[in-house]
mmCIF file of C-alpha atoms in Angstrom:
data_model
loop_
_atom_site.group_PDB
_atom_site.id
_atom_site.type_symbol
_atom_site.label_atom_id
_atom_site.label_comp_id
_atom_site.label_asym_id
_atom_site.label_seq_id
_atom_site.Cartn_x
_atom_site.Cartn_y
_atom_site.Cartn_z
ATOM 1 C CA MET R 1 5.957 -38.567 22.582
ATOM 2 C CA LYS R 2 9.548 -37.395 23.028
ATOM 3 C CA LEU R 3 11.207 -36.314 19.802
ATOM 4 C CA SER R 4 14.787 -35.219 19.222
ATOM 5 C CA VAL R 5 17.029 -34.105 16.353
ATOM 6 C CA LEU R 6 20.043 -35.897 14.883
ATOM 7 C CA ASP R 7 21.863 -33.380 12.708
ATOM 8 C CA GLN R 8 24.586 -34.473 10.292
ATOM 9 C CA SER R 9 25.338 -30.872 9.191
ATOM 10 C CA THR R 10 24.717 -31.788 5.576
ATOM 11 C CA VAL R 11 26.132 -29.658 2.755
ATOM 12 C CA ALA R 12 23.725 -28.487 0.057
ATOM 13 C CA GLU R 13 24.931 -28.678 -3.526
ATOM 14 C CA GLY R 14 25.881 -25.201 -4.753
ATOM 15 C CA ARG R 15 26.375 -23.819 -1.227
ATOM 16 C CA PRO R 16 29.645 -23.385 0.755
ATOM 17 C CA PRO R 17 30.264 -26.192 3.290
ATOM 18 C CA ALA R 18 30.671 -23.686 6.145
ATOM 19 C CA GLU R 19 27.063 -22.665 5.633
ATOM 20 C CA ALA R 20 26.001 -26.126 6.810
ATOM 21 C CA LEU R 21 27.378 -25.379 10.275
ATOM 22 C CA HIS R 22 25.474 -22.096 10.505
ATOM 23 C CA ASN R 23 22.359 -23.962 9.404
ATOM 24 C CA THR R 24 22.955 -26.412 12.243
ATOM 25 C CA LEU R 25 22.950 -23.547 14.738
ATOM 26 C CA GLU R 26 19.733 -22.094 13.336
ATOM 27 C CA LEU R 27 17.988 -25.460 13.406
ATOM 28 C CA ALA R 28 19.162 -26.074 16.984
ATOM 29 C CA ARG R 29 17.679 -22.775 18.143
ATOM 30 C CA LEU R 30 14.406 -23.674 16.439
ATOM 31 C CA ALA R 31 14.350 -27.166 17.962
ATOM 32 C CA ASP R 32 14.913 -25.661 21.403
ATOM 33 C CA ARG R 33 11.938 -23.305 20.977
ATOM 34 C CA LEU R 34 9.690 -26.045 19.596
ATOM 35 C CA GLY R 35 10.235 -28.361 22.552
ATOM 36 C CA TYR R 36 12.472 -31.080 21.113
ATOM 37 C CA GLU R 37 14.068 -33.240 23.819
ATOM 38 C CA ARG R 38 17.685 -33.242 22.644
ATOM 39 C CA TYR R 39 19.887 -32.153 19.747
ATOM 40 C CA TRP R 40 22.704 -34.465 18.702
ATOM 41 C CA VAL R 41 25.387 -33.706 16.110
ATOM 42 C CA ALA R 42 27.154 -36.403 14.129
ATOM 43 C CA GLU R 43 30.803 -37.015 13.257
ATOM 44 C CA HIS R 44 31.949 -37.743 9.698
ATOM 45 C CA HIS R 45 35.308 -37.298 7.969
ATOM 46 C CA GLY R 46 36.378 -36.570 4.414
ATOM 47 C CA ILE R 47 32.810 -36.723 3.032
ATOM 48 C CA PRO R 48 31.749 -33.778 0.810
ATOM 49 C CA SER R 49 28.114 -34.083 1.876
ATOM 50 C CA HIS R 50 28.768 -33.748 5.630
ATOM 51 C CA ALA R 51 30.466 -30.795 7.349
ATOM 52 C CA GLY R 52 30.296 -32.051 10.945
ATOM 53 C CA THR R 53 33.785 -33.323 11.719
ATOM 54 C CA ALA R 54 34.062 -32.100 15.331
ATOM 55 C CA PRO R 55 30.862 -32.710 17.332
ATOM 56 C CA GLU R 56 32.368 -31.556 20.617
ATOM 57 C CA ILE R 57 32.902 -28.062 19.170
ATOM 58 C CA LEU R 58 29.361 -27.889 17.836
ATOM 59 C CA VAL R 59 27.969 -29.173 21.146
ATOM 60 C CA ALA R 60 29.607 -26.280 22.984
ATOM 61 C CA ARG R 61 28.325 -23.679 20.532
ATOM 62 C CA ILE R 62 24.792 -25.112 20.367
ATOM 63 C CA ALA R 63 24.515 -25.345 24.156
ATOM 64 C CA ALA R 64 25.569 -21.688 24.388
ATOM 65 C CA GLU R 65 22.800 -20.630 21.985
ATOM 66 C CA THR R 66 19.965 -22.695 23.485
ATOM 67 C CA THR R 67 18.333 -22.799 26.886
ATOM 68 C CA GLY R 68 16.489 -26.028 27.656
ATOM 69 C CA ILE R 69 17.203 -28.678 25.051
ATOM 70 C CA ARG R 70 19.781 -31.357 25.847
ATOM 71 C CA VAL R 71 22.794 -31.213 23.520
ATOM 72 C CA GLY R 72 25.171 -34.016 22.640
ATOM 73 C CA SER R 73 27.173 -36.057 20.201
ATOM 74 C CA GLY R 74 25.543 -38.547 17.924
ATOM 75 C CA GLY R 75 28.165 -39.686 18.201
ATOM 76 C CA VAL R 76 31.841 -39.322 18.998
ATOM 77 C CA LEU R 77 33.687 -42.053 17.077
ATOM 78 C CA LEU R 78 35.547 -43.477 20.034
ATOM 79 C CA THR R 79 37.688 -45.771 17.894
ATOM 80 C CA TYR R 80 39.737 -42.730 16.879
ATOM 81 C CA TYR R 81 40.342 -41.155 20.283
ATOM 82 C CA SER R 82 41.855 -41.528 23.716
ATOM 83 C CA PRO R 83 39.066 -42.349 26.206
ATOM 84 C CA MET R 84 40.665 -40.006 28.726
ATOM 85 C CA LYS R 85 40.655 -37.098 26.286
ATOM 86 C CA VAL R 86 36.980 -37.678 25.457
ATOM 87 C CA ALA R 87 36.201 -37.801 29.191
ATOM 88 C CA GLU R 88 38.026 -34.499 29.719
ATOM 89 C CA VAL R 89 36.169 -32.785 26.862
ATOM 90 C CA PHE R 90 32.790 -33.856 28.181
ATOM 91 C CA HIS R 91 33.699 -32.944 31.769
ATOM 92 C CA VAL R 92 34.362 -29.437 30.432
ATOM 93 C CA LEU R 93 31.035 -29.375 28.591
ATOM 94 C CA GLN R 94 29.194 -30.657 31.669
ATOM 95 C CA ALA R 95 30.855 -28.025 33.839
ATOM 96 C CA MET R 96 29.715 -25.260 31.489
ATOM 97 C CA TYR R 97 26.211 -26.628 30.809
ATOM 98 C CA PRO R 98 25.331 -28.877 33.766
ATOM 99 C CA GLY R 99 22.513 -31.320 33.211
ATOM 100 C CA ARG R 100 22.204 -30.635 29.481
ATOM 101 C CA ILE R 101 25.016 -32.674 27.899
ATOM 102 C CA ASP R 102 24.835 -36.169 26.349
ATOM 103 C CA LEU R 103 27.844 -38.232 25.284
ATOM 104 C CA GLY R 104 26.804 -40.458 22.411
ATOM 105 C CA ILE R 105 29.519 -42.790 21.150
ATOM 106 C CA GLY R 106 29.781 -44.945 18.048
ATOM 107 C CA ARG R 107 31.962 -47.722 16.685
ATOM 108 C CA ALA R 108 31.572 -47.050 12.960
ATOM 109 C CA GLY R 109 34.390 -45.410 11.046
ATOM 110 C CA GLY R 110 32.456 -42.421 9.733
ATOM 111 C CA ALA R 111 35.029 -42.109 6.970
ATOM 112 C CA ASN R 112 36.375 -43.729 3.830
ATOM 113 C CA PRO R 113 39.323 -46.176 4.206
ATOM 114 C CA LEU R 114 41.979 -43.533 3.479
ATOM 115 C CA GLU R 115 40.545 -41.025 5.980
ATOM 116 C CA ASN R 116 40.032 -43.857 8.458
ATOM 117 C CA ARG R 117 43.744 -44.688 8.293
ATOM 118 C CA ALA R 118 44.713 -41.026 8.611
ATOM 119 C CA MET R 119 42.468 -40.618 11.667
ATOM 120 C CA ARG R 120 44.128 -43.610 13.360
ATOM 121 C CA TRP R 121 47.644 -42.375 12.720
ATOM 122 C CA ASP R 122 49.338 -44.343 15.494
ATOM 123 C CA ALA R 123 47.144 -47.469 15.595
ATOM 124 C CA PRO R 124 46.856 -50.547 13.355
ATOM 125 C CA ALA R 125 44.082 -50.109 10.805
ATOM 126 C CA ALA R 126 42.524 -53.453 11.718
ATOM 127 C CA ALA R 127 42.541 -52.940 15.476
ATOM 128 C CA ASP R 128 39.144 -53.355 17.147
ATOM 129 C CA ASP R 129 39.366 -52.460 20.812
ATOM 130 C CA PHE R 130 36.064 -50.602 21.011
ATOM 131 C CA ASP R 131 34.716 -52.470 24.037
ATOM 132 C CA ALA R 132 37.907 -51.761 25.978
ATOM 133 C CA ARG R 133 37.696 -48.093 25.009
ATOM 134 C CA VAL R 134 34.090 -47.856 26.201
ATOM 135 C CA SER R 135 35.068 -49.395 29.542
ATOM 136 C CA ALA R 136 38.013 -47.019 29.924
ATOM 137 C CA LEU R 137 35.853 -44.024 28.989
ATOM 138 C CA GLN R 138 33.318 -44.862 31.683
ATOM 139 C CA ARG R 139 36.030 -45.355 34.284
ATOM 140 C CA HIS R 140 37.680 -42.039 33.374
ATOM 141 C CA LEU R 141 34.326 -40.232 33.480
ATOM 142 C CA HIS R 142 33.504 -41.618 36.928
ATOM 143 C CA GLU R 143 37.114 -41.961 38.165
ATOM 144 C CA SER R 144 36.347 -45.578 38.984
ATOM 145 C CA PHE R 145 39.484 -47.509 38.057
ATOM 146 C CA ALA R 146 40.405 -50.237 40.546
ATOM 147 C CA ALA R 147 42.867 -49.142 43.219
ATOM 148 C CA ASP R 148 45.652 -51.269 41.734
ATOM 149 C CA HIS R 149 45.115 -49.940 38.183
ATOM 150 C CA PRO R 150 47.865 -47.619 36.840
ATOM 151 C CA TYR R 151 45.221 -44.978 36.040
ATOM 152 C CA SER R 152 43.536 -45.046 39.439
ATOM 153 C CA THR R 153 45.185 -41.800 40.582
ATOM 154 C CA ILE R 154 44.328 -39.806 37.433
ATOM 155 C CA LYS R 155 42.084 -36.827 38.098
ATOM 156 C CA VAL R 156 39.890 -35.911 35.126
ATOM 157 C CA MET R 157 39.534 -32.155 35.212
ATOM 158 C CA PRO R 158 37.457 -30.219 35.772
ATOM 159 C CA THR R 159 35.720 -32.311 38.408
ATOM 160 C CA VAL R 160 31.916 -32.217 38.143
ATOM 161 C CA PRO R 161 29.220 -33.498 40.514
ATOM 162 C CA ASP R 162 27.485 -35.439 37.721
ATOM 163 C CA VAL R 163 28.877 -36.688 34.428
ATOM 164 C CA PRO R 164 27.030 -36.758 31.083
ATOM 165 C CA PRO R 165 25.166 -39.995 30.346
ATOM 166 C CA VAL R 166 26.923 -42.224 27.807
ATOM 167 C CA TRP R 167 24.662 -43.433 24.979
ATOM 168 C CA LEU R 168 25.810 -46.254 22.714
ATOM 169 C CA LEU R 169 24.787 -45.722 19.091
ATOM 170 C CA GLY R 170 24.375 -48.613 16.692
ATOM 171 C CA SER R 171 22.539 -50.176 13.771
ATOM 172 C CA SER R 172 22.787 -53.897 14.470
ATOM 173 C CA VAL R 173 21.628 -56.561 16.893
ATOM 174 C CA ARG R 174 25.266 -56.878 17.935
ATOM 175 C CA SER R 175 25.442 -53.248 19.068
ATOM 176 C CA ALA R 176 22.116 -53.652 20.886
ATOM 177 C CA ALA R 177 23.495 -56.634 22.806
ATOM 178 C CA ALA R 178 26.688 -54.715 23.621
ATOM 179 C CA ALA R 179 24.740 -51.748 25.007
ATOM 180 C CA ALA R 180 22.611 -54.116 27.089
ATOM 181 C CA GLU R 181 25.584 -55.949 28.562
ATOM 182 C CA LEU R 182 27.306 -52.654 29.365
ATOM 183 C CA GLY R 183 24.121 -51.297 30.986
ATOM 184 C CA LEU R 184 24.133 -48.244 28.706
ATOM 185 C CA PRO R 185 21.198 -46.404 27.127
ATOM 186 C CA TYR R 186 20.988 -47.278 23.444
ATOM 187 C CA ALA R 187 20.136 -45.407 20.232
ATOM 188 C CA TYR R 188 19.313 -47.582 17.234
ATOM 189 C CA ALA R 189 19.604 -46.194 13.682
ATOM 190 C CA HIS R 190 16.488 -47.493 11.928
ATOM 191 C CA PHE R 191 17.312 -45.267 8.939
ATOM 192 C CA ILE R 192 20.493 -47.306 8.414
ATOM 193 C CA ASN R 193 19.138 -50.812 9.049
ATOM 194 C CA PRO R 194 15.326 -50.974 9.172
ATOM 195 C CA ALA R 195 15.317 -54.775 8.792
ATOM 196 C CA ASP R 196 16.591 -55.384 12.338
ATOM 197 C CA THR R 197 14.845 -52.620 14.278
ATOM 198 C CA ARG R 198 12.447 -54.845 16.195
ATOM 199 C CA LYS R 199 15.029 -57.546 16.882
ATOM 200 C CA ALA R 200 17.616 -54.991 18.069
ATOM 201 C CA VAL R 201 15.223 -53.253 20.461
ATOM 202 C CA GLU R 202 13.901 -56.546 21.835
ATOM 203 C CA THR R 203 17.438 -57.923 22.244
ATOM 204 C CA TYR R 204 18.489 -54.816 24.129
ATOM 205 C CA ARG R 205 15.596 -55.012 26.560
ATOM 206 C CA ALA R 206 15.918 -58.783 27.063
ATOM 207 C CA ARG R 207 19.655 -58.699 27.819
ATOM 208 C CA PHE R 208 19.880 -55.395 29.668
ATOM 209 C CA ARG R 209 22.017 -55.427 32.806
ATOM 210 C CA GLY R 210 21.285 -52.411 34.922
ATOM 211 C CA PRO R 211 18.557 -50.444 36.634
ATOM 212 C CA GLU R 212 16.759 -48.900 33.646
ATOM 213 C CA PRO R 213 16.945 -49.718 29.913
ATOM 214 C CA ARG R 214 16.446 -46.669 27.703
ATOM 215 C CA VAL R 215 15.975 -46.833 23.932
ATOM 216 C CA ILE R 216 15.930 -44.157 21.245
ATOM 217 C CA VAL R 217 15.135 -45.088 17.646
ATOM 218 C CA GLY R 218 16.577 -42.892 14.895
ATOM 219 C CA LEU R 219 14.273 -42.266 11.940
ATOM 220 C CA GLY R 220 14.645 -40.498 8.624
ATOM 221 C CA MET R 221 11.649 -38.143 8.783
ATOM 222 C CA TYR R 222 10.248 -35.914 6.034
ATOM 223 C CA CYS R 223 7.101 -33.991 6.901
ATOM 224 C CA GLY R 224 5.326 -31.667 4.472
ATOM 225 C CA GLU R 225 2.037 -29.863 4.126
ATOM 226 C CA THR R 226 1.191 -32.507 1.520
ATOM 227 C CA ASP R 227 2.509 -35.969 0.709
ATOM 228 C CA ALA R 228 3.925 -34.555 -2.535
ATOM 229 C CA GLN R 229 5.978 -31.952 -0.647
ATOM 230 C CA ALA R 230 7.332 -34.586 1.718
ATOM 231 C CA GLN R 231 8.261 -36.915 -1.141
ATOM 232 C CA ARG R 232 9.982 -34.055 -2.959
ATOM 233 C CA MET R 233 12.192 -33.347 0.082
ATOM 234 C CA LEU R 234 12.943 -37.057 0.484
ATOM 235 C CA ALA R 235 14.054 -37.289 -3.154
ATOM 236 C CA SER R 236 17.345 -35.521 -2.343
ATOM 237 C CA HIS R 237 18.158 -38.141 0.294
ATOM 238 C CA LEU R 238 17.197 -41.001 -2.022
ATOM 239 C CA LEU R 239 19.503 -39.681 -4.737
ATOM 240 C CA VAL R 240 22.346 -39.378 -2.226
ATOM 241 C CA ARG R 241 21.745 -43.038 -1.357
ATOM 242 C CA LYS R 242 21.647 -44.079 -5.021
ATOM 243 C CA ARG R 243 24.864 -42.232 -5.783
ATOM 244 C CA LEU R 244 26.574 -43.582 -2.661
ATOM 245 C CA PHE R 245 26.130 -47.189 -3.770
ATOM 246 C CA ALA R 246 27.649 -46.233 -7.111
ATOM 247 C CA GLY R 247 30.682 -44.744 -5.350
ATOM 248 C CA ASP R 248 29.591 -41.202 -6.242
ATOM 249 C CA ILE R 249 29.742 -39.064 -3.086
ATOM 250 C CA ARG R 250 28.647 -35.455 -3.508
ATOM 251 C CA ALA R 251 26.799 -32.717 -1.644
ATOM 252 C CA ILE R 252 23.020 -32.959 -1.172
ATOM 253 C CA PRO R 253 21.342 -32.435 -4.580
ATOM 254 C CA ASP R 254 18.541 -30.004 -5.357
ATOM 255 C CA ALA R 255 15.128 -31.607 -4.882
ATOM 256 C CA ASP R 256 13.922 -30.991 -8.445
ATOM 257 C CA GLU R 257 17.144 -32.448 -9.849
ATOM 258 C CA ALA R 258 16.711 -35.464 -7.578
ATOM 259 C CA VAL R 259 13.096 -36.048 -8.619
ATOM 260 C CA ALA R 260 14.095 -35.950 -12.291
ATOM 261 C CA GLU R 261 17.051 -38.306 -11.876
ATOM 262 C CA LEU R 262 15.136 -40.795 -9.741
ATOM 263 C CA ALA R 263 12.393 -40.908 -12.349
ATOM 264 C CA ARG R 264 14.889 -42.426 -14.775
ATOM 265 C CA GLY R 265 15.276 -45.375 -12.390
ATOM 266 C CA PRO R 266 16.092 -47.715 -10.886
ATOM 267 C CA HIS R 267 14.652 -46.582 -7.554
ATOM 268 C CA PRO R 268 17.200 -46.937 -4.695
ATOM 269 C CA LEU R 269 14.645 -48.649 -2.418
ATOM 270 C CA ALA R 270 13.146 -50.949 -5.087
ATOM 271 C CA GLY R 271 12.107 -54.273 -3.581
ATOM 272 C CA GLU R 272 12.815 -53.234 0.026
ATOM 273 C CA GLN R 273 10.195 -54.606 2.411
ATOM 274 C CA THR R 274 10.454 -53.865 6.128
ATOM 275 C CA GLU R 275 8.023 -53.656 9.034
ATOM 276 C CA TRP R 276 8.268 -49.865 8.985
ATOM 277 C CA PRO R 277 9.534 -47.870 5.979
ATOM 278 C CA ARG R 278 13.201 -46.898 5.951
ATOM 279 C CA TYR R 279 12.192 -43.234 5.787
ATOM 280 C CA PHE R 280 8.978 -41.777 7.220
ATOM 281 C CA ALA R 281 7.566 -39.289 4.721
ATOM 282 C CA GLY R 282 4.182 -37.591 4.464
ATOM 283 C CA THR R 283 1.812 -35.135 6.075
ATOM 284 C CA PRO R 284 1.742 -34.604 9.859
ATOM 285 C CA GLU R 285 -1.150 -37.071 10.046
ATOM 286 C CA ARG R 286 0.810 -39.813 8.288
ATOM 287 C CA ILE R 287 3.932 -39.167 10.361
ATOM 288 C CA ARG R 288 1.853 -39.310 13.544
ATOM 289 C CA HIS R 289 0.439 -42.673 12.491
ATOM 290 C CA LEU R 290 3.793 -44.208 11.525
ATOM 291 C CA ALA R 291 5.661 -42.894 14.565
ATOM 292 C CA GLY R 292 2.867 -43.864 16.923
ATOM 293 C CA SER R 293 2.818 -47.380 15.506
ATOM 294 C CA LEU R 294 6.559 -47.873 15.991
ATOM 295 C CA GLU R 295 6.569 -46.357 19.463
ATOM 296 C CA GLU R 296 3.638 -48.494 20.629
ATOM 297 C CA GLU R 297 4.856 -51.740 19.061
ATOM 298 C CA LEU R 298 8.423 -51.478 20.381
ATOM 299 C CA GLY R 299 7.864 -49.491 23.563
ATOM 300 C CA VAL R 300 10.698 -47.089 22.758
ATOM 301 C CA ASP R 301 11.362 -44.123 25.036
ATOM 302 C CA GLU R 302 12.054 -41.570 22.349
ATOM 303 C CA LEU R 303 12.430 -40.968 18.619
ATOM 304 C CA ILE R 304 15.222 -38.956 17.043
ATOM 305 C CA ALA R 305 14.723 -37.498 13.560
ATOM 306 C CA MET R 306 17.316 -36.977 10.850
ATOM 307 C CA ASN R 307 17.036 -35.968 7.218
ATOM 308 C CA MET R 308 18.964 -34.691 4.212
ATOM 309 C CA ILE R 309 17.048 -31.778 2.717
ATOM 310 C CA HIS R 310 18.675 -29.479 0.163
ATOM 311 C CA ASP R 311 16.743 -26.292 0.922
ATOM 312 C CA HIS R 312 17.329 -25.021 4.461
ATOM 313 C CA ALA R 313 13.963 -23.275 4.664
ATOM 314 C CA ASP R 314 12.264 -26.558 3.742
ATOM 315 C CA ARG R 315 14.244 -28.305 6.456
ATOM 316 C CA LEU R 316 13.209 -25.806 9.116
ATOM 317 C CA ARG R 317 9.571 -26.158 8.068
ATOM 318 C CA CYS R 318 9.872 -29.947 8.153
ATOM 319 C CA TYR R 319 10.915 -29.832 11.817
ATOM 320 C CA GLU R 320 8.100 -27.405 12.615
ATOM 321 C CA LEU R 321 5.597 -29.835 11.114
ATOM 322 C CA LEU R 322 7.182 -32.802 12.919
ATOM 323 C CA ALA R 323 6.785 -30.959 16.225
ATOM 324 C CA GLU R 324 3.135 -30.347 15.351
ATOM 325 C CA ALA R 325 2.608 -33.959 14.298
ATOM 326 C CA LEU R 326 3.931 -35.410 17.539
ATOM 327 C CA GLY R 327 2.447 -32.797 19.846
ATOM 328 C CA LEU R 328 5.602 -31.187 21.197
ATOM 329 C CA VAL R 329 5.097 -28.444 23.780
ATOM 330 C CA PRO R 330 7.069 -25.265 22.926
ATOM 331 C CA ARG R 331 9.539 -23.966 25.508
ATOM 332 C CA ALA R 332 8.887 -20.577 27.029
ATOM 333 C CA ASP R 333 11.274 -17.801 26.064
ATOM 334 C CA PRO R 334 13.635 -17.273 29.062
ATOM 335 C CA ALA R 335 13.361 -13.525 28.541
ATOM 336 C CA VAL R 336 9.602 -13.751 29.115
ATOM 337 C CA LEU R 337 10.121 -15.578 32.414
ATOM 338 C CA GLN R 338 12.410 -12.931 33.885
#
């Protein structure tokens, strides 16, 4: 089973935000050694719990410090940016790290309303031209504007023999249909909307226009030596969720604090019933069972794991156990091969 990492560069309560970026680099190096397929970094703005505001910078640094894992954005929020500029950035990345770069793009704001307006300084706040931006991005990447188009003579530099694949990220049946109609590989965020996972994946495959549909499903995954350890790590994420719906946005809380606060109720997932749990938590055996069930039922090509764990050492161990659970094959050290 292919397994990847989606890293939101989360900020632990009581720790400096810059530390989250260094933690991202350490986790990326570990994921590379353990045999993860790809490492994607997210984009958020003005949120105290997330330090990753510039995925293209992190992609460059991570690719420089790893050897075999694919590295990409999960994703660039295209609504904010010029498609040509995004194409140029990822041409540069592809030129430096050929065959290892992914360009994941998303529609969501990734910010609160005020930050959203500040990010779109010169555009109407209500404008929704995402589909047009995706089309322009692809044409800039491949230099495929029609001959009579004003941009047909633009040269996106540096030229590269192959461009990074564009992945459309989403959490709705609508985004699945859009990816299918555009013929793009698709990554569905089950951890955001577990109710529509099956319908989104089936819609994507049924409507796909192109040679090869490819689907990644994003899961919140918490793996511990025991179920209790896994549930303790998950508690931090659950408290973040509970606070978020109360308009209280803070850094990732300590696990013991989270367990104590959640015990006072109400539970943030009370009454939620979905085909697969919103977050996969448990021992390697339980994770293997849950992940195997979803992969077999939906026929997905790959899973990508995210989490919000306060203690960095716990997070590293979680990804080690996930690799064990899903049978990843470690990469050989390049120094050993020389």
